[in-house]
Amino acid sequence: MGLLFVVFSGFLLALVAPWLTPHTGRAAGWLYGLLPAAITGVLASFLGRIAAGGTMQQSYTWVPGLDVNLSFYLDGLSLLFALLISGIGTLIFVYAGAYLRGHHHLGRFFSYLSMFMAAMLGLVLADNLITFYIFFELTSFASFVLIGFNHDEAPSRRAAWQALLVTKAGGLALLVGFVLMQQATGTFQISALLESGDLLREHRFYLPIVLLLLAGAFTKSAQFPFYFWLPNAMEAPTPVSAYLHSATMVKAGIYVLARFHPVLAGTDLWMWTVGGIGAATMLLSAWLALQYTDMKAILAYTTIMALGLLTMLLGLGTEVAVEAAMVFVLVHAFYKAALFMAAGAIDHEVHVRDVTKLRGLWQRMPLTGAAAGLAAVSMAGLPPFFGFVGKELVYKAATAFAPAPAVVTGASVLANVALVAAAGLLLLRPFRGSVNEITEAAHRPAPGLWFGPVVLAVGSVGLGLAPWLLDHAVLGPSAGAVLGATVEPHLALWHGLTLELGLSALTVAGGVAAYLSWTALHTSAPFQQLERWLGTGLDHGYDHVVDGLLAMGRWQTRLLQNGVLRRYLSTVLVATIGLVAGAFYHYGFFGGPIAVGEVTAYEWILSLLAVGGAVGTLFFRERISLITSLGVSGFSIALLFLTFGAPDLAKTQFLIETLTVILVVLILTGVSQVEGSLTPTQKVANGAVAVGTGAVVSGLVLAVLKLPFENPMGEYYAQKTYVEGQGRNIVNTILVDFRALDTLGEITVLLAAGFGIYALLRLGTAPDPNAENDPAPEDASPQSEPIESSAPEQTPQQVS
Amino acid sequence: MRHSVILRTAARLLVPLMLLFSVFLLLRGHNETGGGFIGGLVAGISFALYAIAYGTAASRAALRTTPQQLMAVGLGIAVVSALLPLLGGGALLEGLWVQWQGIKLGSPVLFDVGVYLLVIGVTLVVIYELEEHNPRLFPDVSLG
């Protein structure tokens, strides 16, 4: 029951929030914040059980036939992430209430935000790969609507699309990877999968599984070269940036890496791909952050740096690296959410986020400033803050990484140098000094705007001073779940005079130097070139890919949907000829003369009529004669059905023939004459298609008759049709009972087609599909235009 | 074809008979040849015949609703009959039957009624729209 409440209460709130919000007044944020707070409480009550080595499982059957169940699983790893989501969520809900106070779509915003939280909780608690995938996609969808929340602004819409396309592409890769995992292990259940690591690593699907899962994780967690969407996602309102694009959703990719670490890690492929991409992302984005002056852009790039660092640590895969990753997830969530909320508060007060234009805010917003200060110092990794504990662990993992300690250590130190400088930019530039003309306007923000940052900043100090609180309760179970083993971590603020302490001192010194020379640094040519290539350059690359896809779509539409019915028909028939003839060529033609029983006179007559009607269409010139001739052929065939004991088929054929005649009359009278528009070559080609189709279909019938006639389905229906279907007409009971789902699908298609025809005819003046293309030779004659364009102007409907 | 007295007289006699026949086909479909699809086609053709004789506007008036609504209602009925068994804990589209004084009624019959209405709607939406697109063929004066 507990897990069900944790996952689904958010969806319920999402349903009622739009109606509830107009009645909540100013308290919306505080009121809705009670739900994530309650979820946090429920999750916290499980801490003891999980720390003692237990797990929790809950399962509801969904599609049992496919092994797809709505099942949830709570272990150390999922508990850590779930607590982060609901805990940070509480603060974000409160903050959003103040940040968007009075917004006319506040209810909608809380609905989206709540849906996101529920989806994210479902993701980290899912115990079934398909359930996992669905929640994964739901978070992408929630991210889409939240980034595009200001949908009347073009940049928001573009950023929303970009984030959706990139993360959905990764999501599809993830789905394929999951299916392959199921194929390899025989189960969709994650907790059962975790036992089959050796099987997976030895399996021939191992390489595709790893690459597909990494594609999902790297796009979601904004790794190189996919990270371009994350800075653009900053178009979202700041509560969204703080919650989705820093503290939680982008860590879904990290969660994928951590969740499947026990079964996929431990190979060179994993170590070098995950570690390498992570390290490259970390190093690049840390220095790219210094190229921007917008506070949210700096925060976005340092978020990518953190994600790169986490990816790298999970790639290294040693015990201390995994512990460092779990600690850093917490460290980063605490300081980054606080800094985002502080930046948002500044934006809310003065509507400027450029660090070069802001000064002296300390005088106007002391509480926000204090919280931002504590968070920035934690980000810079100075003692006694939680960030320092995290960084020491990272350095410990880097120096202890046996295959390449120098490379990993060097990359980590360099990235952290840039991080220290970025922390300086975010804290010292806006808050120091005296107010200028921009910051004069700032007021003391509402409590909701500083509540979250202050709580997180205090947390950063508290956990820095007493990190051992986490050892047994959170860190041990979560790192243990990632490693698939029991671990006993011991966090401490002071480790003595170690190599890591020396590296920390070096980092701080380098960071201070980088901060002091920042003006020269971010205007220097090589760094600007770096930004042009890897910042805006990748973004433009995305545009090129999208443009290419659209061009391909246009090309194939022109090729396949050229609007000329004759060509559609030829395509279908030539494809049929090719496929059937190919099959005969492959298997050999096994048809042959068949023994025909006594043919009665009326069967002869009907057959001759059917053939004669078809042949007649070649010679008649008048339309009405053509149609009549076709009708003779069709009705004769219907009568033949009747003589062979298929009354239902015959009846349907009669009715369809009748309708066809009516429709053909209606259509052909609207089209101008086509005679004379065909060249002799085209006539030969059309003749060849017609004769070829007739030949392969006849061959097919002859071949089918040579096969032994077994009819188990016929027997089955003959026996069951009255007993189970309550009817004596086999055809009808099949249609409406045994295979009713097929019928339901067919009539749905029929409905869609009906409305499609209605829309096409009502549009009437649709543009000529050939207008912008080079007209093909056979269309050169103005008489053979497609139906729509040759029809008269739209007629006013006369309904009485 | 315009103002053909023979056609108009024949249509006036035939259309009600065809409609009756279509319902007959629909209802007996479960045991004898017939069914919703065939019945729907017959009913659709009867309205088409009326349109050929008296014009599309008159046929539309005789229908008393729009073909689009028939389509939507038809699919709706089919979906309801598909979902009905779920309420009793059965499977999707499972046949539910009640017997009352020798007359059997079941959810497949309801399903067939949905098919019937939808087929009428689709047939007529195409015929009406095509004709109104090209109003040279059917008479344009109704017998007001």
PDB file of C-alpha atoms in Angstrom, chain A residues 196-404:
ATOM      1  CA  SER A 196      21.744 -12.802 -14.002  1.00  0.00           C
ATOM      2  CA  GLY A 197      24.776 -10.586 -14.533  1.00  0.00           C
ATOM      3  CA  ASP A 198      27.105 -13.365 -15.663  1.00  0.00           C
ATOM      4  CA  LEU A 199      24.565 -14.667 -18.132  1.00  0.00           C
ATOM      5  CA  LEU A 200      24.149 -11.206 -19.666  1.00  0.00           C
ATOM      6  CA  ARG A 201      27.841 -10.393 -19.852  1.00  0.00           C
ATOM      7  CA  GLU A 202      28.488 -13.636 -21.717  1.00  0.00           C
ATOM      8  CA  HIS A 203      25.461 -13.275 -23.988  1.00  0.00           C
ATOM      9  CA  ARG A 204      25.803 -12.411 -27.657  1.00  0.00           C
ATOM     10  CA  PHE A 205      23.323  -9.550 -27.129  1.00  0.00           C
ATOM     11  CA  TYR A 206      25.621  -7.961 -24.528  1.00  0.00           C
ATOM     12  CA  LEU A 207      27.149  -5.387 -26.895  1.00  0.00           C
ATOM     13  CA  PRO A 208      23.827  -4.153 -28.367  1.00  0.00           C
ATOM     14  CA  ILE A 209      22.197  -4.125 -24.931  1.00  0.00           C
ATOM     15  CA  VAL A 210      24.961  -1.966 -23.462  1.00  0.00           C
ATOM     16  CA  LEU A 211      25.011   0.431 -26.413  1.00  0.00           C
ATOM     17  CA  LEU A 212      21.211   0.800 -26.443  1.00  0.00           C
ATOM     18  CA  LEU A 213      20.957   1.366 -22.704  1.00  0.00           C
ATOM     19  CA  LEU A 214      23.788   3.860 -22.850  1.00  0.00           C
ATOM     20  CA  ALA A 215      22.016   5.699 -25.676  1.00  0.00           C
ATOM     21  CA  GLY A 216      18.990   6.047 -23.401  1.00  0.00           C
ATOM     22  CA  ALA A 217      21.018   7.067 -20.375  1.00  0.00           C
ATOM     23  CA  PHE A 218      23.317   9.493 -22.204  1.00  0.00           C
ATOM     24  CA  THR A 219      20.515  11.385 -23.941  1.00  0.00           C
ATOM     25  CA  LYS A 220      18.475  11.636 -20.748  1.00  0.00           C
ATOM     26  CA  SER A 221      21.438  12.645 -18.616  1.00  0.00           C
ATOM     27  CA  ALA A 222      22.811  15.083 -21.206  1.00  0.00           C
ATOM     28  CA  GLN A 223      26.174  13.453 -21.905  1.00  0.00           C
ATOM     29  CA  PHE A 224      28.496  14.408 -24.753  1.00  0.00           C
ATOM     30  CA  PRO A 225      27.460  14.844 -27.581  1.00  0.00           C
ATOM     31  CA  PHE A 226      23.775  15.086 -26.577  1.00  0.00           C
ATOM     32  CA  TYR A 227      24.056  17.710 -23.844  1.00  0.00           C
ATOM     33  CA  PHE A 228      22.955  20.641 -26.031  1.00  0.00           C
ATOM     34  CA  TRP A 229      19.302  20.238 -25.060  1.00  0.00           C
ATOM     35  CA  LEU A 230      19.890  20.861 -21.370  1.00  0.00           C
ATOM     36  CA  PRO A 231      21.056  24.521 -21.550  1.00  0.00           C
ATOM     37  CA  ASN A 232      18.155  25.233 -23.925  1.00  0.00           C
ATOM     38  CA  ALA A 233      15.760  23.638 -21.449  1.00  0.00           C
ATOM     39  CA  MET A 234      16.501  26.592 -19.171  1.00  0.00           C
ATOM     40  CA  GLU A 235      13.684  28.332 -21.058  1.00  0.00           C
ATOM     41  CA  ALA A 236      11.427  26.620 -18.521  1.00  0.00           C
ATOM     42  CA  PRO A 237      10.323  28.516 -15.404  1.00  0.00           C
ATOM     43  CA  THR A 238      13.075  28.292 -12.778  1.00  0.00           C
ATOM     44  CA  PRO A 239      11.277  25.832 -10.459  1.00  0.00           C
ATOM     45  CA  VAL A 240      11.282  23.412 -13.386  1.00  0.00           C
ATOM     46  CA  SER A 241      14.960  23.971 -14.114  1.00  0.00           C
ATOM     47  CA  ALA A 242      15.807  23.411 -10.480  1.00  0.00           C
ATOM     48  CA  TYR A 243      13.695  20.298 -10.132  1.00  0.00           C
ATOM     49  CA  LEU A 244      13.777  18.491 -13.476  1.00  0.00           C
ATOM     50  CA  HIS A 245      16.887  19.717 -15.168  1.00  0.00           C
ATOM     51  CA  SER A 246      19.234  19.632 -12.270  1.00  0.00           C
ATOM     52  CA  ALA A 247      18.146  17.660  -9.236  1.00  0.00           C
ATOM     53  CA  THR A 248      15.986  14.834 -10.546  1.00  0.00           C
ATOM     54  CA  MET A 249      14.975  14.070 -14.137  1.00  0.00           C
ATOM     55  CA  VAL A 250      18.395  14.372 -15.716  1.00  0.00           C
ATOM     56  CA  LYS A 251      19.559  11.921 -13.055  1.00  0.00           C
ATOM     57  CA  ALA A 252      17.192   9.325 -14.520  1.00  0.00           C
ATOM     58  CA  GLY A 253      19.981   8.410 -16.931  1.00  0.00           C
ATOM     59  CA  ILE A 254      22.364   8.091 -14.015  1.00  0.00           C
ATOM     60  CA  TYR A 255      19.759   5.898 -12.344  1.00  0.00           C
ATOM     61  CA  VAL A 256      19.684   3.653 -15.434  1.00  0.00           C
ATOM     62  CA  LEU A 257      23.468   3.292 -15.258  1.00  0.00           C
ATOM     63  CA  ALA A 258      23.359   2.603 -11.511  1.00  0.00           C
ATOM     64  CA  ARG A 259      20.355   0.272 -11.643  1.00  0.00           C
ATOM     65  CA  PHE A 260      21.872  -1.999 -14.291  1.00  0.00           C
ATOM     66  CA  HIS A 261      25.413  -1.622 -12.991  1.00  0.00           C
ATOM     67  CA  PRO A 262      25.401  -5.026 -11.277  1.00  0.00           C
ATOM     68  CA  VAL A 263      24.495  -6.853 -14.489  1.00  0.00           C
ATOM     69  CA  LEU A 264      26.245  -4.804 -17.177  1.00  0.00           C
ATOM     70  CA  ALA A 265      29.351  -3.303 -15.584  1.00  0.00           C
ATOM     71  CA  GLY A 266      32.614  -5.087 -15.033  1.00  0.00           C
ATOM     72  CA  THR A 267      33.750  -5.282 -18.661  1.00  0.00           C
ATOM     73  CA  ASP A 268      36.279  -3.163 -20.517  1.00  0.00           C
ATOM     74  CA  LEU A 269      33.538  -1.990 -22.873  1.00  0.00           C
ATOM     75  CA  TRP A 270      31.511  -0.559 -20.001  1.00  0.00           C
ATOM     76  CA  MET A 271      34.499   0.907 -18.187  1.00  0.00           C
ATOM     77  CA  TRP A 272      35.986   2.756 -21.141  1.00  0.00           C
ATOM     78  CA  THR A 273      32.720   3.874 -22.806  1.00  0.00           C
ATOM     79  CA  VAL A 274      30.927   5.050 -19.697  1.00  0.00           C
ATOM     80  CA  GLY A 275      34.064   6.325 -17.983  1.00  0.00           C
ATOM     81  CA  GLY A 276      35.397   7.985 -21.124  1.00  0.00           C
ATOM     82  CA  ILE A 277      32.186   9.726 -22.183  1.00  0.00           C
ATOM     83  CA  GLY A 278      31.586  10.792 -18.579  1.00  0.00           C
ATOM     84  CA  ALA A 279      35.065  12.255 -18.204  1.00  0.00           C
ATOM     85  CA  ALA A 280      34.883  14.071 -21.539  1.00  0.00           C
ATOM     86  CA  THR A 281      31.460  15.524 -20.683  1.00  0.00           C
ATOM     87  CA  MET A 282      32.664  16.592 -17.233  1.00  0.00           C
ATOM     88  CA  LEU A 283      35.757  18.353 -18.486  1.00  0.00           C
ATOM     89  CA  LEU A 284      34.180  20.077 -21.486  1.00  0.00           C
ATOM     90  CA  SER A 285      31.054  21.336 -19.782  1.00  0.00           C
ATOM     91  CA  ALA A 286      32.884  22.588 -16.692  1.00  0.00           C
ATOM     92  CA  TRP A 287      34.956  24.943 -18.825  1.00  0.00           C
ATOM     93  CA  LEU A 288      32.078  25.772 -21.154  1.00  0.00           C
ATOM     94  CA  ALA A 289      30.203  27.022 -18.065  1.00  0.00           C
ATOM     95  CA  LEU A 290      32.718  29.847 -17.770  1.00  0.00           C
ATOM     96  CA  GLN A 291      31.811  31.048 -21.261  1.00  0.00           C
ATOM     97  CA  TYR A 292      28.372  32.272 -20.178  1.00  0.00           C
ATOM     98  CA  THR A 293      27.153  35.198 -18.128  1.00  0.00           C
ATOM     99  CA  ASP A 294      23.516  34.091 -17.682  1.00  0.00           C
ATOM    100  CA  MET A 295      23.224  32.527 -14.211  1.00  0.00           C
ATOM    101  CA  LYS A 296      20.945  29.770 -15.461  1.00  0.00           C
ATOM    102  CA  ALA A 297      23.312  28.931 -18.340  1.00  0.00           C
ATOM    103  CA  ILE A 298      26.233  28.650 -15.920  1.00  0.00           C
ATOM    104  CA  LEU A 299      24.134  26.446 -13.670  1.00  0.00           C
ATOM    105  CA  ALA A 300      23.052  24.327 -16.651  1.00  0.00           C
ATOM    106  CA  TYR A 301      26.612  23.647 -17.755  1.00  0.00           C
ATOM    107  CA  THR A 302      27.787  22.892 -14.228  1.00  0.00           C
ATOM    108  CA  THR A 303      24.851  20.480 -14.010  1.00  0.00           C
ATOM    109  CA  ILE A 304      26.143  18.737 -17.123  1.00  0.00           C
ATOM    110  CA  MET A 305      29.549  18.661 -15.450  1.00  0.00           C
ATOM    111  CA  ALA A 306      28.029  16.949 -12.418  1.00  0.00           C
ATOM    112  CA  LEU A 307      26.230  14.437 -14.635  1.00  0.00           C
ATOM    113  CA  GLY A 308      29.490  13.750 -16.454  1.00  0.00           C
ATOM    114  CA  LEU A 309      31.254  13.211 -13.159  1.00  0.00           C
ATOM    115  CA  LEU A 310      28.557  10.781 -11.984  1.00  0.00           C
ATOM    116  CA  THR A 311      28.725   8.889 -15.273  1.00  0.00           C
ATOM    117  CA  MET A 312      32.501   8.693 -15.053  1.00  0.00           C
ATOM    118  CA  LEU A 313      32.354   7.361 -11.487  1.00  0.00           C
ATOM    119  CA  LEU A 314      29.842   4.678 -12.468  1.00  0.00           C
ATOM    120  CA  GLY A 315      32.131   3.784 -15.343  1.00  0.00           C
ATOM    121  CA  LEU A 316      35.130   3.324 -13.054  1.00  0.00           C
ATOM    122  CA  GLY A 317      32.986   0.926 -11.066  1.00  0.00           C
ATOM    123  CA  THR A 318      35.246   0.458  -8.040  1.00  0.00           C
ATOM    124  CA  GLU A 319      33.696   0.374  -4.587  1.00  0.00           C
ATOM    125  CA  VAL A 320      34.977   3.811  -3.614  1.00  0.00           C
ATOM    126  CA  ALA A 321      33.918   5.261  -6.991  1.00  0.00           C
ATOM    127  CA  VAL A 322      30.348   4.018  -6.533  1.00  0.00           C
ATOM    128  CA  GLU A 323      30.261   5.400  -2.981  1.00  0.00           C
ATOM    129  CA  ALA A 324      31.553   8.700  -4.335  1.00  0.00           C
ATOM    130  CA  ALA A 325      28.811   8.682  -6.982  1.00  0.00           C
ATOM    131  CA  MET A 326      26.062   8.087  -4.418  1.00  0.00           C
ATOM    132  CA  VAL A 327      27.409  10.839  -2.145  1.00  0.00           C
ATOM    133  CA  PHE A 328      27.792  13.211  -5.064  1.00  0.00           C
ATOM    134  CA  VAL A 329      24.177  12.641  -6.179  1.00  0.00           C
ATOM    135  CA  LEU A 330      23.130  14.035  -2.793  1.00  0.00           C
ATOM    136  CA  VAL A 331      25.783  16.765  -2.706  1.00  0.00           C
ATOM    137  CA  HIS A 332      24.827  18.025  -6.121  1.00  0.00           C
ATOM    138  CA  ALA A 333      21.075  17.941  -5.490  1.00  0.00           C
ATOM    139  CA  PHE A 334      21.524  20.000  -2.321  1.00  0.00           C
ATOM    140  CA  TYR A 335      23.709  22.763  -3.696  1.00  0.00           C
ATOM    141  CA  LYS A 336      22.397  22.910  -7.243  1.00  0.00           C
ATOM    142  CA  ALA A 337      18.693  23.082  -6.335  1.00  0.00           C
ATOM    143  CA  ALA A 338      19.519  25.814  -3.787  1.00  0.00           C
ATOM    144  CA  LEU A 339      21.524  27.818  -6.336  1.00  0.00           C
ATOM    145  CA  PHE A 340      18.854  27.460  -8.998  1.00  0.00           C
ATOM    146  CA  MET A 341      16.160  28.639  -6.618  1.00  0.00           C
ATOM    147  CA  ALA A 342      18.360  31.574  -5.564  1.00  0.00           C
ATOM    148  CA  ALA A 343      19.007  32.512  -9.199  1.00  0.00           C
ATOM    149  CA  GLY A 344      15.272  32.274  -9.833  1.00  0.00           C
ATOM    150  CA  ALA A 345      14.552  34.510  -6.848  1.00  0.00           C
ATOM    151  CA  ILE A 346      16.951  37.122  -8.268  1.00  0.00           C
ATOM    152  CA  ASP A 347      15.319  36.822 -11.691  1.00  0.00           C
ATOM    153  CA  HIS A 348      11.917  37.158 -10.024  1.00  0.00           C
ATOM    154  CA  GLU A 349      12.956  40.385  -8.266  1.00  0.00           C
ATOM    155  CA  VAL A 350      14.984  42.206 -10.946  1.00  0.00           C
ATOM    156  CA  HIS A 351      14.272  40.253 -14.160  1.00  0.00           C
ATOM    157  CA  VAL A 352      17.982  40.080 -14.999  1.00  0.00           C
ATOM    158  CA  ARG A 353      20.196  36.989 -14.737  1.00  0.00           C
ATOM    159  CA  ASP A 354      23.429  38.310 -16.237  1.00  0.00           C
ATOM    160  CA  VAL A 355      26.205  38.059 -13.639  1.00  0.00           C
ATOM    161  CA  THR A 356      28.088  40.982 -15.169  1.00  0.00           C
ATOM    162  CA  LYS A 357      25.116  43.291 -14.624  1.00  0.00           C
ATOM    163  CA  LEU A 358      24.127  42.309 -11.091  1.00  0.00           C
ATOM    164  CA  ARG A 359      25.754  43.844  -7.997  1.00  0.00           C
ATOM    165  CA  GLY A 360      25.055  44.372  -4.345  1.00  0.00           C
ATOM    166  CA  LEU A 361      22.099  42.059  -3.996  1.00  0.00           C
ATOM    167  CA  TRP A 362      23.334  41.050  -0.553  1.00  0.00           C
ATOM    168  CA  GLN A 363      21.863  44.289   0.793  1.00  0.00           C
ATOM    169  CA  ARG A 364      18.443  43.578  -0.637  1.00  0.00           C
ATOM    170  CA  MET A 365      18.119  39.814  -0.304  1.00  0.00           C
ATOM    171  CA  PRO A 366      20.222  38.737   2.689  1.00  0.00           C
ATOM    172  CA  LEU A 367      18.501  35.405   3.324  1.00  0.00           C
ATOM    173  CA  THR A 368      18.671  34.348  -0.315  1.00  0.00           C
ATOM    174  CA  GLY A 369      22.246  35.582  -0.411  1.00  0.00           C
ATOM    175  CA  ALA A 370      23.199  33.583   2.667  1.00  0.00           C
ATOM    176  CA  ALA A 371      21.633  30.434   1.284  1.00  0.00           C
ATOM    177  CA  ALA A 372      23.256  30.942  -2.127  1.00  0.00           C
ATOM    178  CA  GLY A 373      26.565  31.605  -0.391  1.00  0.00           C
ATOM    179  CA  LEU A 374      26.483  28.391   1.595  1.00  0.00           C
ATOM    180  CA  ALA A 375      25.411  26.425  -1.466  1.00  0.00           C
ATOM    181  CA  ALA A 376      28.108  27.981  -3.678  1.00  0.00           C
ATOM    182  CA  VAL A 377      30.795  27.193  -1.133  1.00  0.00           C
ATOM    183  CA  SER A 378      29.555  23.618  -1.005  1.00  0.00           C
ATOM    184  CA  MET A 379      29.729  23.564  -4.806  1.00  0.00           C
ATOM    185  CA  ALA A 380      33.297  24.830  -4.685  1.00  0.00           C
ATOM    186  CA  GLY A 381      34.046  21.970  -2.324  1.00  0.00           C
ATOM    187  CA  LEU A 382      35.437  23.867   0.656  1.00  0.00           C
ATOM    188  CA  PRO A 383      35.443  22.381   4.156  1.00  0.00           C
ATOM    189  CA  PRO A 384      33.375  21.935   6.268  1.00  0.00           C
ATOM    190  CA  PHE A 385      30.696  21.610   3.629  1.00  0.00           C
ATOM    191  CA  PHE A 386      29.086  18.502   2.236  1.00  0.00           C
ATOM    192  CA  GLY A 387      30.613  19.318  -1.141  1.00  0.00           C
ATOM    193  CA  PHE A 388      34.055  18.907   0.372  1.00  0.00           C
ATOM    194  CA  VAL A 389      33.211  15.411   1.594  1.00  0.00           C
ATOM    195  CA  GLY A 390      31.978  14.527  -1.866  1.00  0.00           C
ATOM    196  CA  LYS A 391      35.021  15.919  -3.643  1.00  0.00           C
ATOM    197  CA  GLU A 392      37.461  14.141  -1.359  1.00  0.00           C
ATOM    198  CA  LEU A 393      35.728  10.876  -2.176  1.00  0.00           C
ATOM    199  CA  VAL A 394      35.872  11.633  -5.899  1.00  0.00           C
ATOM    200  CA  TYR A 395      39.603  12.294  -5.699  1.00  0.00           C
ATOM    201  CA  LYS A 396      40.068   9.153  -3.666  1.00  0.00           C
ATOM    202  CA  ALA A 397      38.283   7.146  -6.352  1.00  0.00           C
ATOM    203  CA  ALA A 398      40.270   8.849  -9.120  1.00  0.00           C
ATOM    204  CA  THR A 399      43.690   8.296  -7.583  1.00  0.00           C
ATOM    205  CA  ALA A 400      42.826   4.697  -6.774  1.00  0.00           C
ATOM    206  CA  PHE A 401      41.668   3.860 -10.303  1.00  0.00           C
ATOM    207  CA  ALA A 402      44.354   1.378 -11.248  1.00  0.00           C
ATOM    208  CA  PRO A 403      44.192   1.389 -15.083  1.00  0.00           C
ATOM    209  CA  ALA A 404      44.738   5.133 -15.523  1.00  0.00           C
TER     210      ALA A 404
END
